[in-house]
Amino acid sequence: CSASANKPVLTLFTKKPCPLCDEAKEVLEPYKRRFILQEVDITLPENSAWYDKYKYDIPVFHLNGKFLMKHRVDIQKFEDRLGKLELQSE
């Protein structure tokens, strides 16, 4: 099954500590088989552009490189977008 190759990538823009990010990851836990989680620490020097953009907004989520949501997980929006991507990759 080549499903893993086609899994959407959920990018989490975060920094340490980030209680809201931890909370968001818990909310997404039941879905984790359906996407690849990639965390970007915005405090790292190479991520300064993201830091400038999101320093007051984390957690911020992008799905397959497109902005999805920030601050809190919007499960409805997440499920909609994830479902659409899964249909496209079949």
mmCIF file of C-alpha atoms in Angstrom, residues 1-9 33-36 63-64 82 85-90:
data_model
loop_
_atom_site.group_PDB
_atom_site.id
_atom_site.type_symbol
_atom_site.label_atom_id
_atom_site.label_comp_id
_atom_site.label_asym_id
_atom_site.label_seq_id
_atom_site.Cartn_x
_atom_site.Cartn_y
_atom_site.Cartn_z
ATOM 1 C CA CYS A 1 0.000 0.000 0.000
ATOM 2 C CA SER A 2 1.535 3.294 -1.078
ATOM 3 C CA ALA A 3 -0.754 5.365 1.143
ATOM 4 C CA SER A 4 2.091 6.625 3.334
ATOM 5 C CA ALA A 5 3.755 8.220 0.307
ATOM 6 C CA ASN A 6 0.595 10.205 -0.379
ATOM 7 C CA LYS A 7 -0.161 11.225 3.171
ATOM 8 C CA PRO A 8 -0.754 14.949 3.578
ATOM 9 C CA VAL A 9 1.881 16.831 5.559
ATOM 10 C CA ARG A 33 -2.374 7.877 11.067
ATOM 11 C CA ARG A 34 -3.813 10.060 8.302
ATOM 12 C CA PHE A 35 -1.054 12.677 8.038
ATOM 13 C CA ILE A 36 2.633 13.282 8.578
ATOM 14 C CA LEU A 63 -1.632 21.427 5.429
ATOM 15 C CA ASN A 64 0.495 20.494 2.411
ATOM 16 C CA LEU A 82 -7.831 16.365 5.066
ATOM 17 C CA LEU A 85 -6.687 15.773 0.050
ATOM 18 C CA GLU A 86 -7.260 12.082 0.673
ATOM 19 C CA LEU A 87 -9.803 11.927 -2.157
ATOM 20 C CA GLN A 88 -7.398 13.687 -4.533
ATOM 21 C CA SER A 89 -4.578 11.261 -3.789
ATOM 22 C CA GLU A 90 -6.629 8.101 -4.402
#
